[in-house]
mmCIF file of C-alpha atoms and ligand atoms in Angstrom:
data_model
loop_
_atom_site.group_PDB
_atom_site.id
_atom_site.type_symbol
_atom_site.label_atom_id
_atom_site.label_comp_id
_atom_site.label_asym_id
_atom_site.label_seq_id
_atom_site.Cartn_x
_atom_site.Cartn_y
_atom_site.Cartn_z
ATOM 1 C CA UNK A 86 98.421 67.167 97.881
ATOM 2 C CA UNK A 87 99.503 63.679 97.231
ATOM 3 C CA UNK A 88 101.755 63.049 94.493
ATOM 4 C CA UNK A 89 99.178 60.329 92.762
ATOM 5 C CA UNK A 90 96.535 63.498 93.155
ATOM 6 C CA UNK A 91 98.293 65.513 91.466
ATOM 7 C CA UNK A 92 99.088 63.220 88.553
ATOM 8 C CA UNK A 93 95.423 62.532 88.351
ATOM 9 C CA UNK A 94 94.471 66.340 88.563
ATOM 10 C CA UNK A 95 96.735 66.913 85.574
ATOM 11 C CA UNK A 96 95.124 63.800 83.708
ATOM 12 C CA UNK A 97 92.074 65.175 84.411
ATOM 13 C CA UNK A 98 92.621 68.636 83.258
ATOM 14 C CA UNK A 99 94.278 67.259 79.936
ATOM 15 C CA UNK A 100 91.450 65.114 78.917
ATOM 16 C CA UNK A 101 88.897 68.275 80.237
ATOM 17 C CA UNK A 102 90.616 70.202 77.282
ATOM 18 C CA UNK A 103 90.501 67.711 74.658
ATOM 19 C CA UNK A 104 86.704 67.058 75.759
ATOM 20 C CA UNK A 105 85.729 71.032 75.713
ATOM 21 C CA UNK A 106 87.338 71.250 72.309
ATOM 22 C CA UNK A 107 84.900 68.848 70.822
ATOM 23 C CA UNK A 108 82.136 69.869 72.682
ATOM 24 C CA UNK A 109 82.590 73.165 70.928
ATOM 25 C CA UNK A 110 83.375 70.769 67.961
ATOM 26 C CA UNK A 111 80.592 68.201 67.796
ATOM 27 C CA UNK A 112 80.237 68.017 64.148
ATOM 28 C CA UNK A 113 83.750 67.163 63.784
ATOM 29 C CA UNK A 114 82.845 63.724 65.785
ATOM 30 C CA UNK A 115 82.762 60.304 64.144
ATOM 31 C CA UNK A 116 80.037 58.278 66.595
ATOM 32 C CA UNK A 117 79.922 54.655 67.003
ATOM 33 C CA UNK A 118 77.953 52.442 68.602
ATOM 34 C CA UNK A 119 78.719 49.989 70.679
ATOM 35 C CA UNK A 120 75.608 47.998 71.391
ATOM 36 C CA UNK A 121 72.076 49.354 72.068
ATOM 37 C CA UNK A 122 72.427 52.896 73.873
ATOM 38 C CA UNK A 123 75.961 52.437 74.078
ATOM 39 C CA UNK A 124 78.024 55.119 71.916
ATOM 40 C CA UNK A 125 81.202 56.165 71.798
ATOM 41 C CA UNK A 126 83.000 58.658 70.250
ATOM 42 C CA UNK A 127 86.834 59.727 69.425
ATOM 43 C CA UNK A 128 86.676 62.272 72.374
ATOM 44 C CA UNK A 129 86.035 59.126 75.025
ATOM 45 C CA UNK A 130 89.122 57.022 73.163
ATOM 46 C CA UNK A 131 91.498 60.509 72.911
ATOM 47 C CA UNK A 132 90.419 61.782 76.592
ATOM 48 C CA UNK A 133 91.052 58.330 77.857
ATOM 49 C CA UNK A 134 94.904 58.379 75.382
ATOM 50 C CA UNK A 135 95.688 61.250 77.017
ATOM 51 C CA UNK A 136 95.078 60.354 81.192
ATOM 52 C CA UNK A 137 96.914 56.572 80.600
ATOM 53 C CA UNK A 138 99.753 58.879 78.966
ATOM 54 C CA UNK A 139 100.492 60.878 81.764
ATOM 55 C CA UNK A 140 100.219 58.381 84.213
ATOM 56 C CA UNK A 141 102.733 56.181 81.991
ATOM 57 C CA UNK A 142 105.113 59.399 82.052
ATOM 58 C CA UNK A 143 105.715 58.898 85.714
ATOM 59 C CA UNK A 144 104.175 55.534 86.716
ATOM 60 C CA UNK A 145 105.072 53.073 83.512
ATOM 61 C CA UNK A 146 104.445 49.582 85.574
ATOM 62 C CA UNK A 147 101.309 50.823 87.705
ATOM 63 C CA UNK A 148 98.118 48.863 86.530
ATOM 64 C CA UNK A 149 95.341 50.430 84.769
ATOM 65 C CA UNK A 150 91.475 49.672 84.246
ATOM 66 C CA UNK A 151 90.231 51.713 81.866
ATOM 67 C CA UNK A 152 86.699 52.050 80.334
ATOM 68 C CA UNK A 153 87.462 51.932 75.929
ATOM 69 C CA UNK A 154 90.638 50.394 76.455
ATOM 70 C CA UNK A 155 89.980 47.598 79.369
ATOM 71 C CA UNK A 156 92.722 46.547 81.835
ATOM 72 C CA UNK A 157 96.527 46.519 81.926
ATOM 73 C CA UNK A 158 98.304 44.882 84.250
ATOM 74 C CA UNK A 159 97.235 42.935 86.966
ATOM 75 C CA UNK A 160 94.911 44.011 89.659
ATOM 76 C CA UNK A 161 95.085 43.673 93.596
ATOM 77 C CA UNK A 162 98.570 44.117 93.129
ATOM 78 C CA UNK A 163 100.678 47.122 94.133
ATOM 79 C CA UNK A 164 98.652 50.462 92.655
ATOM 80 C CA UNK A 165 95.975 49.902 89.809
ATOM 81 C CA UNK A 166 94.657 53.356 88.347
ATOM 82 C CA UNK A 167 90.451 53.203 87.164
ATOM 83 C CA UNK A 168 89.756 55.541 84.767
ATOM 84 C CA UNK A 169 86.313 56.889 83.042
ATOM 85 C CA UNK A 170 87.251 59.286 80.627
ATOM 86 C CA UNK A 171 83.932 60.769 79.628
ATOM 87 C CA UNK A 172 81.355 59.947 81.955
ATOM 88 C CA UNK A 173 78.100 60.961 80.134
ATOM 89 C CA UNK A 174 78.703 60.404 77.108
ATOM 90 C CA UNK A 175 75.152 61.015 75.874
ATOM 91 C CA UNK A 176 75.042 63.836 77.588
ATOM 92 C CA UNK A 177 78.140 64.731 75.634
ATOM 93 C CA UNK A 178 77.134 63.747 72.159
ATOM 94 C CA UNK A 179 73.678 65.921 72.644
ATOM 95 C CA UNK A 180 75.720 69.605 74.320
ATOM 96 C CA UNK A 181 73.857 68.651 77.479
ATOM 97 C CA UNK A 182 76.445 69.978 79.407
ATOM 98 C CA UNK A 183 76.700 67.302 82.622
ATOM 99 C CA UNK A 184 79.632 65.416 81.906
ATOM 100 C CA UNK A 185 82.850 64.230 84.247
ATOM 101 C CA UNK A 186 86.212 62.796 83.759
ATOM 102 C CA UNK A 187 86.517 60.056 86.651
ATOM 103 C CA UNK A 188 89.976 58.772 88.256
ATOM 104 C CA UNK A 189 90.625 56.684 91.161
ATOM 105 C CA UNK A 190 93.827 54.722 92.735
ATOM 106 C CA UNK A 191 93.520 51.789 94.302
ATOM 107 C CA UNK A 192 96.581 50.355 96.334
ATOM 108 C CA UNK A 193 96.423 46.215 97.219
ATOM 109 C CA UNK A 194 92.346 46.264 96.510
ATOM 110 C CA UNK A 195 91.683 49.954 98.745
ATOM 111 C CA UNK A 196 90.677 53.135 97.061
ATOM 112 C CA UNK A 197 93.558 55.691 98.396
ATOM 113 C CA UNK A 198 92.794 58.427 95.865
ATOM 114 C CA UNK A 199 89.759 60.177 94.056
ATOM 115 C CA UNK A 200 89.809 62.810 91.227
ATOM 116 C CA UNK A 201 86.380 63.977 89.621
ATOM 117 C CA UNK A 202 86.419 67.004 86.883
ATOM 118 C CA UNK A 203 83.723 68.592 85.486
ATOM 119 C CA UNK A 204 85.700 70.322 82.117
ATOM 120 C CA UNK A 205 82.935 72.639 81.409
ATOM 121 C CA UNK A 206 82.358 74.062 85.006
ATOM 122 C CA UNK A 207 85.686 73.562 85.998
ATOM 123 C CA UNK A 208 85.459 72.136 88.987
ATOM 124 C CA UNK A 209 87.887 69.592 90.492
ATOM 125 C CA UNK A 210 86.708 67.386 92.990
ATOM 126 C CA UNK A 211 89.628 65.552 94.892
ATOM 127 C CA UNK A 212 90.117 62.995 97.571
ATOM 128 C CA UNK A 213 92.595 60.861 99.620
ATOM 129 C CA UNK A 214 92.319 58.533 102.083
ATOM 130 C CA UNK A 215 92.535 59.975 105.239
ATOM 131 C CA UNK A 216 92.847 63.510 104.456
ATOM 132 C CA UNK A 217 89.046 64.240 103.599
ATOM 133 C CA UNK A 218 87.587 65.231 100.271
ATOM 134 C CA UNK A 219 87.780 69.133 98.690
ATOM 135 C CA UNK A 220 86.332 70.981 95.751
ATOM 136 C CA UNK A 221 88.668 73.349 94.063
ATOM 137 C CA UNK A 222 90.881 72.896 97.332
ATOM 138 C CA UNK A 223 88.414 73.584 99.579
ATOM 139 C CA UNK A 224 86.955 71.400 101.814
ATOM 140 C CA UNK A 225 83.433 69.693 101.133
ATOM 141 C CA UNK A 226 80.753 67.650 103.123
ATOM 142 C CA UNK A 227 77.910 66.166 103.156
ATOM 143 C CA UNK A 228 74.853 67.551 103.384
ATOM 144 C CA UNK A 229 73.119 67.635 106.710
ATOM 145 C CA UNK A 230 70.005 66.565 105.569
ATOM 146 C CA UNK A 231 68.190 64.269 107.714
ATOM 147 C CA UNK A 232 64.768 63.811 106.412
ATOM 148 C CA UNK A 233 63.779 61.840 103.621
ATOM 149 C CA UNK A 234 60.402 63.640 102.873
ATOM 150 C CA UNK A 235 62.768 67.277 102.503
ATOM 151 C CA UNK A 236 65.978 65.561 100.582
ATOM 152 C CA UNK A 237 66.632 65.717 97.229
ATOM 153 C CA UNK A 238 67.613 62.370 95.287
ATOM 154 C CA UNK A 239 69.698 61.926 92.371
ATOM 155 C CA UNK A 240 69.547 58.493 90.171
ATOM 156 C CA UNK A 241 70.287 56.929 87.420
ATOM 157 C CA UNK A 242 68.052 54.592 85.122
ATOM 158 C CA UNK A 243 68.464 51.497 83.948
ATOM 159 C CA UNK A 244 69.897 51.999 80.174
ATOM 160 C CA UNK A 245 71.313 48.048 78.847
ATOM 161 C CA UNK A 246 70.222 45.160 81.121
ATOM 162 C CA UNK A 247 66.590 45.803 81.416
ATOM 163 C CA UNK A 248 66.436 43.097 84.136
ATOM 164 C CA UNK A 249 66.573 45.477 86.896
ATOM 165 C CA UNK A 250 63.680 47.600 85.401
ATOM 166 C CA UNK A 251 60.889 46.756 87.801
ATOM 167 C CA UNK A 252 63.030 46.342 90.543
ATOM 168 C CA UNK A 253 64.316 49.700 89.917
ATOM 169 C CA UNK A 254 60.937 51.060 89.732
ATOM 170 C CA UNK A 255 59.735 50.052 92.232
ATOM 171 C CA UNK A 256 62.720 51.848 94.314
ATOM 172 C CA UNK A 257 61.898 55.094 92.019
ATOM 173 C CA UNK A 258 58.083 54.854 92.934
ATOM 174 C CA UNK A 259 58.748 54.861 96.240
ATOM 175 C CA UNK A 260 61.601 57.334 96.720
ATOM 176 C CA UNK A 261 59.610 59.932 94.527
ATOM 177 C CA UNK A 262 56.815 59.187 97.081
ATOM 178 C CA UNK A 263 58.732 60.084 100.111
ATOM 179 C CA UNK A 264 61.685 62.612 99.025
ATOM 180 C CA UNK A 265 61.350 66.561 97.761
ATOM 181 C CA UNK A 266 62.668 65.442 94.694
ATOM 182 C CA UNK A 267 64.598 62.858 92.475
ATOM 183 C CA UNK A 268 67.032 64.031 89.446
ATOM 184 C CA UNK A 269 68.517 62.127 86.847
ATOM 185 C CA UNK A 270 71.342 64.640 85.344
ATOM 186 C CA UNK A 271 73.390 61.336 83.714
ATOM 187 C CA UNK A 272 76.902 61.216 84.905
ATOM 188 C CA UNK A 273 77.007 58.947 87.821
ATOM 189 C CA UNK A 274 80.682 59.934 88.973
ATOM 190 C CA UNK A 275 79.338 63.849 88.619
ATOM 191 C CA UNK A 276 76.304 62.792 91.117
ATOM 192 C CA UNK A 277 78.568 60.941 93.681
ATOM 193 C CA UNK A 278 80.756 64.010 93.546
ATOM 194 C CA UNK A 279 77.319 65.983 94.127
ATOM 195 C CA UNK A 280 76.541 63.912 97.427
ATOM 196 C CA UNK A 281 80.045 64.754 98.678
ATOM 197 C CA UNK A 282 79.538 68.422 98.432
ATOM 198 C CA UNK A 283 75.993 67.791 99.329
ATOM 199 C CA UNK A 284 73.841 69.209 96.366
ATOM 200 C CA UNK A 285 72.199 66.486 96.715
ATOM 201 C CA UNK A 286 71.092 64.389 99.925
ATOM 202 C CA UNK A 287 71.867 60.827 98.482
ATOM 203 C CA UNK A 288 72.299 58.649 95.257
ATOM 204 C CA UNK A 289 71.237 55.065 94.156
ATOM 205 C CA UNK A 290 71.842 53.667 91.089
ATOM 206 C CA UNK A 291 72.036 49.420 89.817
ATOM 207 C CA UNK A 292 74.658 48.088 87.787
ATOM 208 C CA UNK A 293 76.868 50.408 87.050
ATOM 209 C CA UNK A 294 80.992 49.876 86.186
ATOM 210 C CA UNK A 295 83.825 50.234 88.320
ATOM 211 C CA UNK A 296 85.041 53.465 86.957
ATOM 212 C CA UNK A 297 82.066 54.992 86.775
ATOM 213 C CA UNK A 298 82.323 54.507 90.914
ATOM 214 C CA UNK A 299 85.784 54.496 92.058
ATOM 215 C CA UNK A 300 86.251 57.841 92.968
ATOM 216 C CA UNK A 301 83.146 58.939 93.772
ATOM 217 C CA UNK A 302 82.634 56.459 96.580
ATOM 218 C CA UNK A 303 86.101 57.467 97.715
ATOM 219 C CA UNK A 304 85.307 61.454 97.689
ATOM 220 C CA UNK A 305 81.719 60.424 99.638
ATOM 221 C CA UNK A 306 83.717 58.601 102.419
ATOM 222 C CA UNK A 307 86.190 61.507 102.554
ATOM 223 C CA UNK A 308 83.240 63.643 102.485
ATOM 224 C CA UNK A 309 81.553 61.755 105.672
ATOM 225 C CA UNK A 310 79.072 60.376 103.921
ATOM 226 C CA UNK A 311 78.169 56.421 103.468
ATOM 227 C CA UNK A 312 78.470 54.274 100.201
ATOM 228 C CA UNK A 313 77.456 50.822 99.936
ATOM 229 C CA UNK A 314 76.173 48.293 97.783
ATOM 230 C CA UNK A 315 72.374 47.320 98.165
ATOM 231 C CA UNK A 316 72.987 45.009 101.315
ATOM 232 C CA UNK A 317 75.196 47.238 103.463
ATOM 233 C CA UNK A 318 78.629 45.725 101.995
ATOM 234 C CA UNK A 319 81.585 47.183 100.056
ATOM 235 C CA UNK A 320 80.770 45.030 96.768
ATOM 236 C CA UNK A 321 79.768 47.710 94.942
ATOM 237 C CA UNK A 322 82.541 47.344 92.405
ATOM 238 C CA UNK A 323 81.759 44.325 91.545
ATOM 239 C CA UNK A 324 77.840 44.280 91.838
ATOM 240 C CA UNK A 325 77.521 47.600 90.316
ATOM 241 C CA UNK A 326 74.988 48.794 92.660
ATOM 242 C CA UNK A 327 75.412 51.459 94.904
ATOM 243 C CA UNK A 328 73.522 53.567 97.332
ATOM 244 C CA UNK A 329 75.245 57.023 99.205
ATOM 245 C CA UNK A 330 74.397 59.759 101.341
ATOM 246 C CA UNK A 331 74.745 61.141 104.625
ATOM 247 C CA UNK A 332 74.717 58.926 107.461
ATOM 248 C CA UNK A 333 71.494 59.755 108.911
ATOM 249 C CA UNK A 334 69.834 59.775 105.558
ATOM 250 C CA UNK A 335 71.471 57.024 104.461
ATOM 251 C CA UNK A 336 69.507 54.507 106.966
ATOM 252 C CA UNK A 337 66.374 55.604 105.838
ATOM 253 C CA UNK A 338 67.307 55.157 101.803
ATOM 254 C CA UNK A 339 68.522 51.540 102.825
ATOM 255 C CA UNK A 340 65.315 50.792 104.331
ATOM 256 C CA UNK A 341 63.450 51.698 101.140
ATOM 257 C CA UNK A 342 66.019 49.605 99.070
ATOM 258 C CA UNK A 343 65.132 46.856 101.117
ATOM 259 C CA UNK A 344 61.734 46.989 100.638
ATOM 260 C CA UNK A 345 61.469 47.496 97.756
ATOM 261 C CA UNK A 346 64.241 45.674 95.790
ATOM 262 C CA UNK A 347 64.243 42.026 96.144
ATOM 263 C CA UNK A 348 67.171 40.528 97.177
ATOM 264 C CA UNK A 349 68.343 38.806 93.902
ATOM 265 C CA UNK A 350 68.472 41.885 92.423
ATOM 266 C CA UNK A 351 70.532 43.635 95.621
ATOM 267 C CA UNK A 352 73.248 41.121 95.952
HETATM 268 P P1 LIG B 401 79.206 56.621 80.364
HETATM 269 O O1 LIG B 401 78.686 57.866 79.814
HETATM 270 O O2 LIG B 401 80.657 56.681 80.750
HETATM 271 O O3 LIG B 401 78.966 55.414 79.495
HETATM 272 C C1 LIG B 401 74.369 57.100 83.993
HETATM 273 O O4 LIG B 401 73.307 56.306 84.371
HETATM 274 C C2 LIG B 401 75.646 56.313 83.963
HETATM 275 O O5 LIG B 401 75.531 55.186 83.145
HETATM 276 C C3 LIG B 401 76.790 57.116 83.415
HETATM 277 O O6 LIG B 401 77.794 56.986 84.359
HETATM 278 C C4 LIG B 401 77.124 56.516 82.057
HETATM 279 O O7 LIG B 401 78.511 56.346 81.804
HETATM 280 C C5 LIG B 401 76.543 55.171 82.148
HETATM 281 N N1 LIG B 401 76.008 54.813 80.851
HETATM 282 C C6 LIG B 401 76.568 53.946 79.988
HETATM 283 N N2 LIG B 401 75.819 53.855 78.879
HETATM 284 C C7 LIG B 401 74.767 54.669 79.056
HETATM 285 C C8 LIG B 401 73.625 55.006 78.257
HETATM 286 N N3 LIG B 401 73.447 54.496 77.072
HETATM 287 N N4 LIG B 401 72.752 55.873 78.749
HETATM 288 C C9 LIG B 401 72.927 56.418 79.945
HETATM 289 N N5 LIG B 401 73.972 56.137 80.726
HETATM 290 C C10 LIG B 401 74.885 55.275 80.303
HETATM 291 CA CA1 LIG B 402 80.457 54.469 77.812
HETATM 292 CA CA1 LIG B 403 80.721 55.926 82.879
HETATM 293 CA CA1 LIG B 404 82.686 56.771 79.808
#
């Protein structure tokens, strides 16, 4: 295992603890909000403490994005670390038990390392350029899956910039139309991990954040699968859109995307 993987593995299983305790512990929790369907809660800021500490131990001068605390250092230089410490955090404030701790390294603007944990299942999902991606250390694909009308679809609404609603609808009407089924657990990074051990066929979700991405994308690539933003392209980091799957299933997702989401709202 790469020595970055394992730092991120540890990270991961730090902030897993912290995030179990107060799951067992909600009513200790002070919740804030910040903006409309936007909470968090001293478990994201303590998990999130607790991964930028242990990559400080060993890396002090690497950068860092980070979702509550925001960026450190500059990016596109040398190694940047992107972090989502609680992915699912409604999930998490409600004991719905679908929630994921979400690291990736990027080196000079690639992704060359993926770490996604699930605390309460415990399962590790891990990547690295090159090497392919693994679940608990052992090795995980894609699904095979190449029908639309037998695959099963997981999503992610629209939850602050209600903008994309029809578009997304109209991608949702259509996909429930043509697929064996669509699920919307809420943990993006958990999902992209999902389509890299192939629970589910594909994924497609607008405007989401970097870290909720990262490593996901990475794991999916290791995994031989195919992420992209809505037009084909690798801008899903900064548009926030991304579609995955399998390659043969992945054609026929695109081709609904582009029919059915107009192109101001796929760039
Ligand atoms: P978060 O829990 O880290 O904030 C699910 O659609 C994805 O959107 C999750 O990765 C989740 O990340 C993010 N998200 C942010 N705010 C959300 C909200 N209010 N409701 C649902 N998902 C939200
Ligand atoms: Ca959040
Ligand atoms: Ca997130
Ligand atoms: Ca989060």
């Amino acid at each position: 295992m790469h020595p970055l993987v394992n730092i991120a593995t540890q990270a991961a299983l730090e902030a897993g603890e912290i995030i179990r305790h107060y799951q067992e512990h909600i009513d200790q929790l002070d919740i804030e909000s910040k903006g409309k369907n936007d909470y968090v809660s001293q478990v994201d800021k303590q998990a999130e403490n607790a991964i930028i500490q242990t990559i400080r131990k060993y890396h002090p001068n690497h950068a860092i994005l980070a979702e509550e605390s925001g960026r450190q250092g500059k990016e596109n230089q040398g190694v940047e670390w992107i972090i989502d410490p609680l992915d699912g955090t409604t999930n998490f404030l409600h004991q719905f038990p679908q929630f994921s701790i979400s690291i990736a390294v990027r080196e000079k603007g690639k992704l060359q390392h993926a770490v996604i944990y699930d605390p309460m299942r415990d399962e590790m999902f891990t990547a690295s350029r090159g090497q392919g991606a693994f679940l608990n250390n052992r090795r995980i694909r894609v699904s095979e899956q190449k029908d639309l009308d037998d695959s099963l679809l997981a999503t992610g609404f629209p939850y602050h910039d209600f903008s994309y609603i029809d578009s997304y609808l109209a991608s949702f009407k259509s996909f429930m139309q043509q697929t064996a089924g669509i699920r919307r657990a809420g943990s993006a990074a958990l999902d992209l991990a999902y389509v890299a051990c192939g629970r589910v066929d594909g994924f497609w979700e607008f405007n989401l954040k970097p870290w909720d991405i990262a490593a996901g994308v990475l794991l999916i690539k290791e995994a031989g699968g195919l992420a992209t933003d809505f037009n084909g392209g690798e801008n899903f980091l900064d548009s926030g859109n991304i579609m995955a799957a399998n390659p043969k299933l992945y054609k026929q997702m695109a081709k609904v995307i582009g029919q059915t989401v107009p192109a101001e709202h796929r760039a």
